[in-house]
XYZ file of C-alpha atoms in Angstrom:
766
model
C 46.144 0.045 8.180
C 48.278 -1.563 6.052
C 47.119 -5.129 6.904
C 43.834 -3.576 7.105
C 43.911 -2.290 3.318
C 45.399 -5.379 2.366
C 42.565 -7.792 3.557
C 39.725 -4.791 2.152
C 41.549 -5.428 -1.188
C 41.896 -8.762 -0.838
C 37.573 -8.893 0.465
C 37.406 -6.785 -2.768
C 38.737 -8.940 -5.532
C 36.457 -12.232 -3.905
C 33.530 -10.055 -3.922
C 33.773 -9.305 -7.702
C 34.938 -12.300 -8.842
C 31.499 -13.835 -7.763
C 28.329 -12.549 -9.943
C 27.060 -11.269 -6.774
C 28.057 -8.112 -6.684
C 27.939 -7.343 -10.832
C 24.226 -8.738 -10.861
C 23.625 -6.293 -7.523
C 25.281 -3.069 -9.171
C 22.842 -3.925 -12.426
C 19.743 -4.483 -10.399
C 20.220 -1.368 -8.992
C 21.035 1.179 -11.506
C 18.065 -0.100 -13.664
C 15.684 -0.084 -10.419
C 17.071 3.860 -10.157
C 16.798 4.585 -13.726
C 13.294 3.855 -13.933
C 12.155 5.927 -11.167
C 14.275 8.195 -12.170
C 13.449 8.629 -15.540
C 9.438 8.034 -14.100
C 10.041 11.415 -12.457
C 11.681 13.399 -15.273
C 8.905 12.459 -17.703
C 6.114 14.070 -14.859
C 8.078 17.295 -14.584
C 8.518 17.444 -18.156
C 4.984 17.336 -18.661
C 4.414 19.603 -15.778
C 6.832 22.367 -16.621
C 4.924 23.496 -20.027
C 7.422 25.462 -20.838
C 7.185 27.729 -17.779
C 9.433 27.279 -14.606
C 7.399 24.706 -11.467
C 6.455 25.895 -8.709
C 8.889 23.909 -6.705
C 12.383 22.490 -5.992
C 13.396 19.777 -8.877
C 16.345 18.485 -6.249
C 13.453 18.418 -3.401
C 10.495 16.999 -5.466
C 13.334 14.359 -7.549
C 15.485 12.989 -4.362
C 13.003 13.608 -1.522
C 9.841 12.954 -0.638
C 7.275 9.686 -1.052
C 8.214 10.207 -5.208
C 11.680 10.536 -4.757
C 14.852 8.566 -5.885
C 16.228 8.171 -2.628
C 13.416 6.622 -0.440
C 12.374 4.565 -3.257
C 15.961 3.250 -3.346
C 15.928 2.592 0.515
C 13.071 0.847 0.430
C 15.227 -2.301 -1.357
C 18.603 -2.162 -0.408
C 17.501 -4.720 2.984
C 17.750 -7.059 0.070
C 21.135 -6.361 -1.637
C 23.038 -6.099 1.951
C 22.803 -9.808 2.737
C 23.513 -10.494 -0.763
C 26.684 -9.027 -0.363
C 27.458 -9.529 3.577
C 26.593 -13.598 3.952
C 29.648 -14.238 3.123
C 32.429 -11.912 4.971
C 32.821 -14.859 7.675
C 31.126 -17.410 6.904
C 33.138 -18.466 3.661
C 36.230 -18.505 6.171
C 34.035 -21.164 8.014
C 33.174 -22.912 5.827
C 36.651 -23.087 3.916
C 38.602 -23.835 7.312
C 40.603 -20.286 6.438
C 39.591 -19.327 9.829
C 41.883 -20.985 10.969
C 44.892 -19.542 8.961
C 43.862 -16.659 9.974
C 43.891 -17.269 13.985
C 47.480 -18.630 13.284
C 48.682 -15.206 11.511
C 50.036 -11.800 13.055
C 46.463 -10.408 11.996
C 44.285 -8.758 14.813
C 40.382 -9.377 14.864
C 40.447 -5.697 15.246
C 42.150 -5.970 12.272
C 40.170 -8.912 10.136
C 36.688 -6.960 11.149
C 38.271 -3.657 10.056
C 39.010 -4.997 6.406
C 36.051 -6.952 6.069
C 34.266 -3.812 7.147
C 35.922 -1.390 4.812
C 35.491 -4.038 1.711
C 31.921 -2.670 2.358
C 32.711 0.956 3.089
C 34.230 1.072 -0.398
C 31.664 -1.034 -2.039
C 28.893 1.147 -0.450
C 31.029 4.155 -2.526
C 30.008 2.532 -5.793
C 26.180 2.280 -4.825
C 25.889 5.414 -4.205
C 28.301 6.434 -6.899
C 25.432 5.125 -8.939
C 23.131 7.689 -7.466
C 25.918 10.619 -7.968
C 25.422 9.946 -11.312
C 21.809 11.034 -11.443
C 22.566 13.978 -8.975
C 25.157 15.493 -11.393
C 23.385 14.202 -14.897
C 19.848 16.747 -12.609
C 22.312 19.647 -11.823
C 23.861 19.946 -15.471
C 20.206 20.628 -16.886
C 18.794 22.442 -14.199
C 20.316 25.707 -13.357
C 21.069 27.012 -8.933
C 20.634 23.109 -8.188
C 20.543 22.747 -4.525
C 23.481 20.470 -4.461
C 23.702 20.383 -1.104
C 20.279 18.814 -0.588
C 21.048 15.997 -2.864
C 24.703 15.199 -1.071
C 22.853 15.375 2.167
C 20.693 12.653 0.741
C 23.652 10.436 -0.296
C 24.930 10.955 3.354
C 22.247 9.538 4.192
C 21.921 6.523 2.197
C 25.383 6.065 2.539
C 25.026 5.423 6.364
C 21.700 3.462 5.669
C 23.948 1.087 3.154
C 27.301 0.937 5.921
C 25.185 0.044 9.332
C 23.335 -2.154 7.060
C 26.825 -3.582 6.090
C 28.042 -3.798 9.518
C 24.924 -5.836 10.818
C 25.327 -8.311 8.071
C 28.909 -8.735 9.442
C 27.969 -9.658 12.597
C 25.487 -12.399 11.400
C 28.360 -13.843 9.057
C 30.969 -13.989 12.110
C 27.934 -16.029 13.844
C 27.722 -19.124 11.386
C 29.241 -20.861 8.861
C 26.520 -20.694 6.695
C 25.755 -17.857 3.778
C 22.163 -18.427 3.543
C 21.634 -18.718 7.354
C 24.006 -15.168 7.215
C 21.437 -14.260 4.698
C 18.544 -14.757 6.276
C 19.833 -14.298 9.772
C 21.020 -10.211 8.789
C 17.557 -9.329 7.278
C 15.698 -10.745 10.463
C 17.779 -8.183 12.299
C 16.853 -5.629 9.703
C 13.060 -6.468 10.016
C 13.785 -6.165 13.282
C 15.541 -2.668 13.979
C 12.792 -1.774 11.846
C 9.772 -3.296 13.922
C 11.279 -2.629 17.545
C 10.001 0.841 17.450
C 6.262 -0.245 18.157
C 7.181 -2.430 21.150
C 7.112 -1.585 24.960
C 5.480 1.980 23.260
C 3.166 2.106 26.280
C 5.993 1.433 29.313
C 7.689 5.057 29.928
C 11.411 3.519 29.895
C 11.222 0.847 27.451
C 9.381 3.445 25.343
C 12.528 5.779 24.877
C 14.579 2.839 24.089
C 13.235 0.732 21.713
C 12.020 4.317 19.843
C 15.695 5.032 19.890
C 17.127 1.558 18.959
C 14.731 1.921 15.508
C 16.417 2.313 12.307
C 12.844 3.108 10.242
C 13.016 6.275 8.887
C 16.186 7.471 10.688
C 17.806 8.743 7.515
C 14.983 10.992 6.567
C 15.716 13.886 7.610
C 19.243 13.034 6.053
C 17.293 13.012 2.860
C 15.519 15.797 3.191
C 18.280 17.632 3.512
C 18.618 18.086 7.964
C 22.176 16.905 8.769
C 21.483 16.051 12.453
C 24.111 14.888 15.163
C 21.669 12.474 16.653
C 20.661 10.387 13.377
C 24.349 11.440 12.263
C 25.546 9.594 16.239
C 22.554 6.447 15.845
C 23.832 5.343 12.253
C 28.375 5.537 14.060
C 26.997 3.937 17.118
C 24.510 0.883 15.092
C 27.989 0.688 12.895
C 30.073 0.435 15.936
C 28.377 -1.832 17.941
C 28.161 -4.338 15.360
C 31.855 -3.872 14.814
C 32.448 -4.891 18.144
C 30.350 -7.617 18.932
C 31.955 -8.788 15.367
C 35.108 -8.640 16.784
C 33.881 -10.295 20.577
C 32.585 -13.250 18.287
C 36.193 -14.164 16.157
C 37.942 -13.656 19.910
C 35.926 -15.758 21.185
C 37.104 -18.104 18.407
C 40.206 -17.746 19.738
C 39.756 -17.581 23.546
C 37.208 -19.716 25.474
C 35.544 -17.345 27.532
C 32.865 -18.646 30.416
C 29.686 -18.247 29.618
C 29.123 -15.566 32.953
C 32.010 -13.237 31.142
C 31.078 -13.502 27.498
C 27.234 -12.560 28.676
C 28.929 -9.239 30.774
C 30.876 -8.363 27.938
C 28.201 -8.744 25.462
C 25.530 -6.547 27.640
C 28.543 -4.469 28.665
C 29.234 -3.047 24.915
C 25.675 -3.371 24.667
C 24.982 -0.987 27.299
C 27.241 1.717 26.427
C 25.490 2.091 22.738
C 22.656 2.445 24.424
C 23.828 5.025 27.200
C 26.411 6.883 24.172
C 22.517 6.577 22.326
C 20.659 8.505 25.063
C 23.067 11.284 25.290
C 23.542 12.099 21.377
C 19.391 12.145 21.592
C 19.114 14.198 24.187
C 17.617 18.183 22.749
C 20.123 20.045 24.435
C 23.532 18.319 23.428
C 22.207 18.151 19.486
C 23.227 19.747 16.764
C 21.897 20.304 12.887
C 22.535 21.913 9.446
C 19.356 22.656 7.037
C 21.661 22.064 3.890
C 18.697 22.905 1.725
C 19.324 26.025 -0.287
C 16.402 27.720 0.865
C 16.173 26.302 4.919
C 13.002 23.760 4.481
C 13.758 21.876 7.299
C 13.886 24.988 9.338
C 12.076 26.741 11.320
C 10.815 29.837 8.605
C 12.685 33.220 10.051
C 9.305 34.793 11.800
C 9.082 31.738 13.796
C 12.776 31.765 14.904
C 11.868 35.364 15.645
C 9.280 34.245 17.916
C 10.528 32.193 19.553
C 14.246 34.247 20.093
C 11.370 36.650 22.457
C 10.865 33.187 24.563
C 13.007 33.480 27.957
C 12.909 30.804 29.916
C 11.177 27.393 29.947
C 7.568 26.303 28.136
C 5.631 23.435 29.016
C 3.266 21.869 26.565
C 0.612 19.131 28.091
C -0.940 17.743 25.969
C -4.243 16.975 27.684
C -6.054 13.379 26.141
C -10.085 12.091 26.497
C -9.528 8.602 26.454
C -13.725 8.785 26.008
C -12.779 11.059 22.893
C -12.483 10.371 19.537
C -8.696 11.366 19.022
C -7.619 9.773 21.567
C -5.232 7.827 20.010
C -3.221 10.588 18.690
C -1.701 11.188 22.055
C -2.544 7.480 23.177
C 0.516 6.181 25.481
C 1.946 4.086 22.258
C 2.184 7.215 20.145
C 3.545 9.703 21.525
C 7.384 9.715 20.142
C 5.882 10.429 17.757
C 3.207 12.685 18.958
C 6.501 14.822 20.317
C 7.965 14.832 16.848
C 5.846 17.551 15.635
C 7.582 19.775 17.372
C 11.072 18.621 16.305
C 12.019 21.688 15.070
C 11.056 23.736 17.723
C 12.612 21.489 20.614
C 15.526 21.969 17.792
C 15.902 25.318 17.759
C 14.481 25.820 22.046
C 15.533 22.805 23.395
C 13.858 23.757 27.262
C 10.897 22.777 25.684
C 9.063 20.047 27.591
C 6.478 17.378 26.697
C 3.932 16.485 29.476
C 0.599 13.757 28.935
C -2.080 14.115 31.001
C -4.896 11.283 30.351
C -8.169 11.835 31.358
C -11.641 10.400 30.840
C -14.914 13.293 30.188
C -18.601 12.802 28.311
C -17.078 14.552 24.725
C -20.259 13.821 23.312
C -19.129 10.536 21.807
C -21.007 9.767 19.728
C -20.016 6.355 18.568
C -19.486 5.271 22.530
C -23.098 5.833 23.170
C -24.356 3.777 21.073
C -22.065 1.409 21.628
C -22.457 1.650 25.507
C -26.170 3.015 25.842
C -26.345 1.784 29.125
C -22.995 2.850 30.680
C -22.769 5.993 32.373
C -19.012 8.081 31.858
C -16.909 5.978 34.464
C -17.908 3.124 33.264
C -17.164 3.843 29.832
C -13.960 4.563 30.620
C -13.728 1.317 32.517
C -14.829 -0.264 29.204
C -12.664 1.465 27.400
C -9.048 1.372 29.005
C -9.977 -2.916 29.152
C -10.267 -2.804 25.535
C -6.847 -0.890 24.800
C -5.372 -3.455 27.438
C -4.697 0.411 29.817
C -4.779 0.957 33.315
C -7.429 2.924 34.297
C -5.725 4.409 37.454
C -3.265 6.424 34.602
C -6.981 8.649 34.171
C -7.795 11.430 35.596
C -11.468 11.332 36.623
C -13.668 14.760 35.313
C -12.931 16.219 38.897
C -9.495 15.721 38.982
C -8.379 17.021 35.505
C -10.942 20.402 36.437
C -8.295 21.622 39.050
C -5.672 21.538 36.804
C -7.617 23.146 33.931
C -10.675 23.901 32.845
C -11.819 22.164 29.441
C -14.865 22.446 28.841
C -14.671 25.648 26.786
C -12.743 23.072 24.585
C -15.684 20.497 24.124
C -13.148 18.173 25.960
C -11.353 17.292 22.925
C -7.665 16.361 22.103
C -5.590 19.739 23.109
C -2.447 20.886 24.185
C -2.036 23.686 27.078
C 1.063 25.703 26.331
C 2.576 27.377 29.758
C 5.786 29.508 29.794
C 7.850 29.568 33.183
C 5.916 33.343 33.622
C 2.770 32.345 33.591
C 1.994 32.980 30.018
C -0.823 30.462 28.961
C -2.750 29.770 25.085
C -4.034 26.252 23.775
C -3.625 24.758 20.189
C -5.709 22.497 18.797
C -5.818 20.261 16.500
C -8.451 20.628 13.460
C -11.185 18.636 11.549
C -9.309 19.074 8.397
C -7.885 16.446 5.821
C -4.125 17.092 7.942
C -5.620 17.861 11.361
C -2.317 18.391 13.017
C -1.370 22.045 13.489
C 1.412 23.205 11.262
C 3.973 25.190 11.897
C 1.798 28.196 11.384
C -0.641 27.158 13.833
C 2.523 26.575 16.195
C 3.797 29.568 15.722
C 0.719 31.693 16.611
C 0.462 29.647 20.181
C 3.531 30.809 20.464
C 3.598 34.220 19.757
C 0.666 34.755 22.069
C 2.720 33.121 24.629
C 5.150 36.530 23.966
C 1.973 39.302 22.882
C -0.688 40.914 23.134
C -3.474 38.916 21.906
C -5.422 41.321 19.573
C -8.927 41.681 20.848
C -12.201 40.973 18.867
C -15.575 41.867 19.955
C -18.460 41.383 18.181
C -21.715 43.740 19.202
C -25.167 42.218 20.018
C -28.422 42.791 21.205
C -30.224 44.223 17.546
C -30.785 40.981 15.628
C -26.607 40.925 14.269
C -25.035 37.970 13.315
C -23.966 35.520 15.845
C -20.746 34.016 16.792
C -22.548 31.323 18.512
C -24.243 30.129 16.686
C -23.479 27.927 13.667
C -26.939 28.658 11.472
C -25.821 29.305 7.800
C -26.169 32.904 8.036
C -24.031 33.662 11.182
C -20.234 33.723 12.118
C -19.115 30.688 14.577
C -16.957 29.119 11.764
C -15.038 31.830 10.917
C -14.852 33.306 14.646
C -14.746 30.602 17.477
C -15.172 27.828 15.297
C -12.501 25.638 17.219
C -11.991 23.241 15.057
C -11.721 25.052 12.175
C -7.904 26.265 11.078
C -9.130 29.680 9.919
C -11.069 30.642 12.524
C -9.250 33.927 14.438
C -9.276 31.964 17.969
C -6.394 29.393 16.111
C -5.023 32.807 14.387
C -3.959 34.545 17.343
C -7.130 36.445 18.310
C -9.343 36.638 21.631
C -12.960 36.903 20.749
C -15.907 37.672 22.674
C -19.355 39.228 21.914
C -20.555 42.602 23.948
C -23.903 44.573 24.003
C -24.539 48.237 24.504
C -27.155 47.537 27.298
C -25.941 50.013 30.677
C -24.396 53.340 30.615
C -20.650 52.542 30.171
C -18.568 53.426 27.464
C -17.087 50.949 24.764
C -14.086 49.525 26.620
C -10.961 50.429 24.823
C -8.927 47.702 25.090
C -11.054 46.191 22.671
C -8.602 46.125 18.846
C -11.139 45.422 16.569
C -15.331 45.817 16.864
C -17.509 44.240 14.167
C -21.001 45.572 13.554
C -22.615 42.734 11.488
C -26.163 43.600 9.877
C -28.389 45.382 12.113
C -31.445 44.119 12.520
C -32.781 46.790 14.780
C -32.501 50.128 15.211
C -29.522 51.530 17.232
C -30.874 53.850 20.378
C -29.496 57.286 20.310
C -27.699 56.724 23.354
C -26.132 53.287 21.742
C -24.995 55.116 18.304
C -23.366 57.954 20.635
C -21.353 55.363 22.320
C -20.608 53.388 19.463
C -20.106 57.196 17.903
C -17.628 58.017 20.671
C -15.705 54.846 20.036
C -15.225 55.658 16.345
C -13.852 58.848 17.602
C -11.510 58.161 19.838
C -9.546 56.303 16.824
C -11.391 51.995 17.432
C -10.934 49.826 14.932
C -14.225 48.682 13.326
C -16.146 46.965 10.663
C -19.554 47.939 9.725
C -21.297 45.463 7.671
C -25.014 45.673 6.137
C -27.728 43.972 3.415
C -29.124 45.077 1.568
C -32.468 46.985 2.401
C -30.711 48.067 5.437
C -29.813 51.671 4.625
C -32.361 53.188 7.390
C -30.636 51.270 9.767
C -26.588 51.640 8.763
C -26.488 55.048 7.649
C -26.709 57.067 11.318
C -23.491 54.656 12.429
C -21.836 55.753 9.252
C -22.344 59.096 8.417
C -19.848 60.384 10.479
C -17.849 58.334 8.019
C -19.086 59.851 4.893
C -20.202 56.434 4.065
C -24.500 55.657 2.797
C -25.629 52.024 2.493
C -27.308 52.255 -1.440
C -31.188 51.367 -1.486
C -31.645 48.629 -3.852
C -30.029 45.703 -4.612
C -27.260 45.034 -6.834
C -27.285 42.809 -9.647
C -24.869 40.674 -11.651
C -27.185 38.616 -14.103
C -25.883 35.302 -15.003
C -27.245 31.961 -16.609
C -26.307 29.471 -14.101
C -27.007 31.930 -10.655
C -29.705 33.811 -9.148
C -28.759 37.851 -10.335
C -27.908 39.253 -6.983
C -25.089 36.947 -6.803
C -22.434 38.901 -7.685
C -18.512 37.801 -8.000
C -16.488 41.459 -7.195
C -13.047 41.961 -7.762
C -10.442 43.669 -6.169
C -9.497 47.222 -6.450
C -5.652 48.152 -7.028
C -6.216 51.292 -4.903
C -8.040 49.265 -1.850
C -5.252 46.525 -2.062
C -2.500 48.858 -2.155
C -3.113 50.654 1.065
C -4.815 47.014 2.855
C -1.138 45.157 1.926
C -2.653 41.856 3.228
C -5.281 41.412 0.161
C -2.640 42.854 -2.268
C -2.173 38.819 -3.188
C -5.640 38.171 -4.090
C -5.874 41.057 -6.527
C -2.601 39.867 -7.797
C -3.570 36.001 -8.857
C -7.142 37.718 -10.004
C -9.436 36.264 -6.877
C -12.488 37.417 -6.422
C -15.288 37.391 -3.488
C -18.375 36.418 -4.102
C -21.621 38.071 -2.286
C -25.389 36.863 -2.243
C -27.432 40.043 -2.039
C -25.031 43.310 -1.747
C -25.933 46.846 -1.114
C -23.654 49.626 -2.852
C -21.883 51.831 -1.476
C -21.608 55.539 -1.783
C -18.905 57.615 0.042
C -17.789 61.291 0.023
C -14.256 62.322 1.068
C -14.489 65.512 3.541
C -14.856 63.788 7.009
C -11.246 63.147 8.045
C -11.053 59.879 6.633
C -9.172 58.757 3.866
C -11.340 56.229 1.473
C -10.095 53.267 -0.981
C -12.637 50.845 -2.580
C -11.708 47.827 -2.074
C -14.276 45.373 -3.822
C -16.372 46.333 -6.949
C -18.910 44.947 -9.365
C -18.388 44.904 -12.839
C -17.979 48.126 -14.713
C -20.414 45.982 -17.510
C -23.263 44.084 -16.834
C -24.203 45.015 -13.843
C -26.885 47.408 -11.354
C -27.787 48.394 -8.154
C -31.641 46.712 -9.051
C -34.007 49.393 -7.083
C -37.322 47.352 -8.003
C -37.370 43.652 -7.918
C -36.896 41.628 -4.465
C -37.460 37.993 -5.421
C -34.225 36.379 -7.562
C -35.352 33.241 -7.300
C -38.549 33.357 -9.142
C -37.748 36.857 -10.885
C -35.281 38.505 -13.273
C -33.715 42.022 -13.001
C -34.239 44.463 -15.750
C -32.008 47.248 -16.378
C -34.465 49.966 -16.107
C -32.776 53.729 -16.472
C -35.660 55.730 -16.575
C -36.117 54.708 -12.096
C -32.462 56.088 -12.254
C -30.609 52.151 -12.962
C -27.295 52.063 -14.593
C -25.479 49.829 -15.642
C -21.821 50.729 -14.064
C -19.669 49.618 -11.461
C -20.363 50.071 -7.848
C -17.871 49.640 -4.443
C -19.397 46.825 -1.855
C -16.331 47.121 0.062
C -14.521 50.167 1.539
C -11.272 51.143 3.722
C -10.858 53.640 5.632
C -7.955 55.423 7.365
C -7.137 58.322 9.414
C -4.636 59.433 12.436
C -5.466 59.552 15.399
C -2.625 60.464 17.689
C 0.324 58.419 17.147
C -1.493 55.007 15.414
C -3.808 54.740 12.557
C -6.975 54.274 13.003
C -8.678 51.611 10.446
C -12.124 50.564 9.625
C -13.849 48.489 6.941
C -17.171 48.810 5.470
C -19.259 46.423 3.322
C -21.703 46.273 1.531
C -22.592 42.693 1.948
C -22.570 40.331 5.554
C -22.945 37.205 3.921
C -19.999 36.632 2.086
C -18.281 35.526 5.054
C -20.878 33.546 6.962
C -21.186 29.874 7.965
C -22.678 28.762 4.730
C -21.160 30.691 2.027
C -17.913 30.135 4.144
C -18.748 26.233 2.944
C -19.469 27.013 -0.358
C -18.058 26.194 -4.002
C -19.510 27.289 -7.263
C -18.113 26.616 -10.195
C -16.535 28.692 -12.647
C -15.534 30.710 -9.850
C -12.462 31.687 -8.716
C -13.308 33.227 -5.540
C -11.007 32.757 -2.317
C -13.479 34.438 1.235
C -10.887 32.637 3.781
C -8.170 34.771 2.516
C -10.551 37.814 2.249
C -11.377 37.075 6.657
C -7.326 36.545 6.968
C -6.303 39.361 5.237
C -9.047 42.083 6.390
C -7.870 40.940 10.376
C -4.356 41.044 9.983
C -4.399 44.764 8.750
C -7.050 45.660 11.303
C -4.345 43.845 14.009
C -1.262 46.209 12.194
C -0.081 42.746 10.831
C 0.457 40.921 14.413
C -1.947 37.793 13.337
C -2.519 36.335 11.444
C 0.825 35.744 10.935
C 2.538 35.458 7.981
C 5.585 33.076 7.128
C 7.363 34.226 4.674
C 8.870 31.468 2.596
C 11.999 31.611 0.404
C 10.894 31.266 -2.876
C 12.692 27.943 -4.530
C 15.917 28.688 -7.498
C 15.838 25.354 -8.917
C 13.015 25.560 -10.866
C 13.702 24.798 -14.346
C 14.245 22.106 -16.405
C 16.388 22.516 -19.241
C 15.881 19.070 -20.645
C 14.254 18.804 -24.134
C 11.983 15.442 -24.838
C 13.809 14.681 -27.515
C 16.762 13.846 -25.389
C 15.219 12.252 -23.138
C 15.480 8.977 -25.031
C 18.825 9.080 -25.359
C 19.831 10.048 -21.317
C 17.614 7.238 -20.563
C 19.129 4.492 -22.800
C 22.275 5.852 -21.342
C 21.652 5.014 -18.450
C 19.213 2.043 -18.533
C 21.671 -0.119 -20.319
C 24.350 1.421 -20.967
C 25.658 1.494 -17.534
C 23.715 -2.480 -16.875
C 26.304 -3.062 -20.023
C 29.401 -1.736 -18.403
C 28.888 -3.274 -15.477
C 27.903 -6.662 -17.419
C 31.188 -6.438 -19.456
C 33.261 -5.578 -16.330
C 31.880 -9.233 -14.519
C 32.769 -10.589 -17.818
C 36.080 -9.099 -18.414
C 36.969 -10.518 -14.457
C 35.471 -13.664 -15.548
C 37.854 -14.341 -18.575
C 40.787 -12.640 -17.157
C 40.111 -15.664 -14.617
C 39.426 -18.363 -17.122
C 42.612 -17.688 -18.748
C 44.476 -18.279 -15.509
């Protein structure tokens, strides 16, 4: 070890005798300062004397804008300049012969040279640590462990680059050639992950070899054995290759023997990489204080119930627009979306099934109008350079699973070892892929009975099968809408009251929305029987339908009043209401309490006022209401597009607040029966859900999810209980920033410059 340290010390002295080492420190510091203080300025602008809504440590040091990722981008430029002379200088000066004849082994030479680079790397990381320390000084409860994890990631990257540069320096006596070769090797390791991704055997090897993104999880605060071992294996591999190059200079080997040795070392590294990347052999530590990189506690609780194996089969249609998301070349990237879950439950198996079927792809229909489905599949396979034999025909895939209900879109089938199955979809929004919430919802459906929501039909009610403005397709069964009931854990169906069978009691929620025709005596009796037995129900009506709705709500003590509620404004029709939540109601319907706290409202384009009486066995709570002033129940005006509503007290119109949504509860046996009554059902219709109006702070999606979470007793939709960040206050005044910026941006580089001139002057005097 003493010889290794002497070689390292000698190499460090040589390194700092040259201006390159000092110049790299100066440039590195200036770039870090520019990035860091840009982030500080942004945070000071956003803070406005109030705590920020995000973790300062996470925002400043991770993500696309963070300090660590921005500095990581430039490292590949610096390291070749530092490593190019490690061994090349020995070759060009002839001192390599002295090393060969000295009592120093090849291992000591290489490890000594590499140790010098490890020490220099610590200096670079130390510069970044100064910024971390400055932030910690000005941020109470700073997430130091997250920042230290990121520093570890950067240090491992620098050391890996240094090992590669050292190997390249062993191959040539020309320093410039060594630097260029190092750049080429780093470029190759960044690109190699894209090579051979269509070939199963090659896919895993090249993907593991890729150094691109390897430090991302470390920078984000997750210390994973897979990533740490990757860097250690890469460092060990190139150090071993360097030692072998030095040995070959001392003792000549035959080409076959040399090839065997080099191949053996590389194969051994690949084998170690394969073993350490197996999910069952991995371990990890989430260094972030609020466990940003771990499964949410709610998700963990779900996964703990998942006994036995789990298979996730992704069905990818060649003729559908999302084919590329699951194409063979994207399989590793796609599987990474489940990395948190696989880390928690290594027994998850990922399968891919490729097939072709008509998915109504208009692009292909316009492009190949004269070809049938099979011919289009052949054409696409040729264009994608894929073997058509890997794709199942529509008949073959139908033998495995019925995808007609999914419209042959990109979809995953989750299946437990015990037989439970459910679909997991992608969505037509900006993010597209399911997040942890949607994945956990699908997982929970495998371990918990899914609540069944049934919509009554046969009397002109709102239809869940149609996408018309007034219907309920979007929030009920739209597979491409992230917040639809079927994507939030519910089974959804329709039911008619034809025949004499009672309403099944396995229904968890019955929805009766906007009767257009009266219920028969027998139908009304069966609905009342369902309510009497304790069934949960949502009843919604519209203005002018009181004679149709009141017979159904009479047993509840609730009535729909004649007339239409109005709330005149200059910008919109008089019957467009912005109803606010009532504290009394949200204290009972707790999933909606957050909307009340944040002062959100709900728009209702035409609503009937509700009245209620106690004494019918139910506890009644108003949940939404109109304004106390400027709102009344209009009894005469019906055309609000061309006419203005005028308050007329003489016919009973009173300016006051009216309830537009009620929540009812009572105990039936050992459970609580829960009921909603709405004076407007357009507020959750297809058109209204997608409507945005200027100046109105509303949240209709959250109203729906909150309603059905309450009706399902908190089972679905699941709510991930995130831990709020604690480092949200930056105690740094704007007056102090210029001094800090000057100290870091000018002070540190000047110190490094003085260090170089001090060394230069000392050597010159000698």
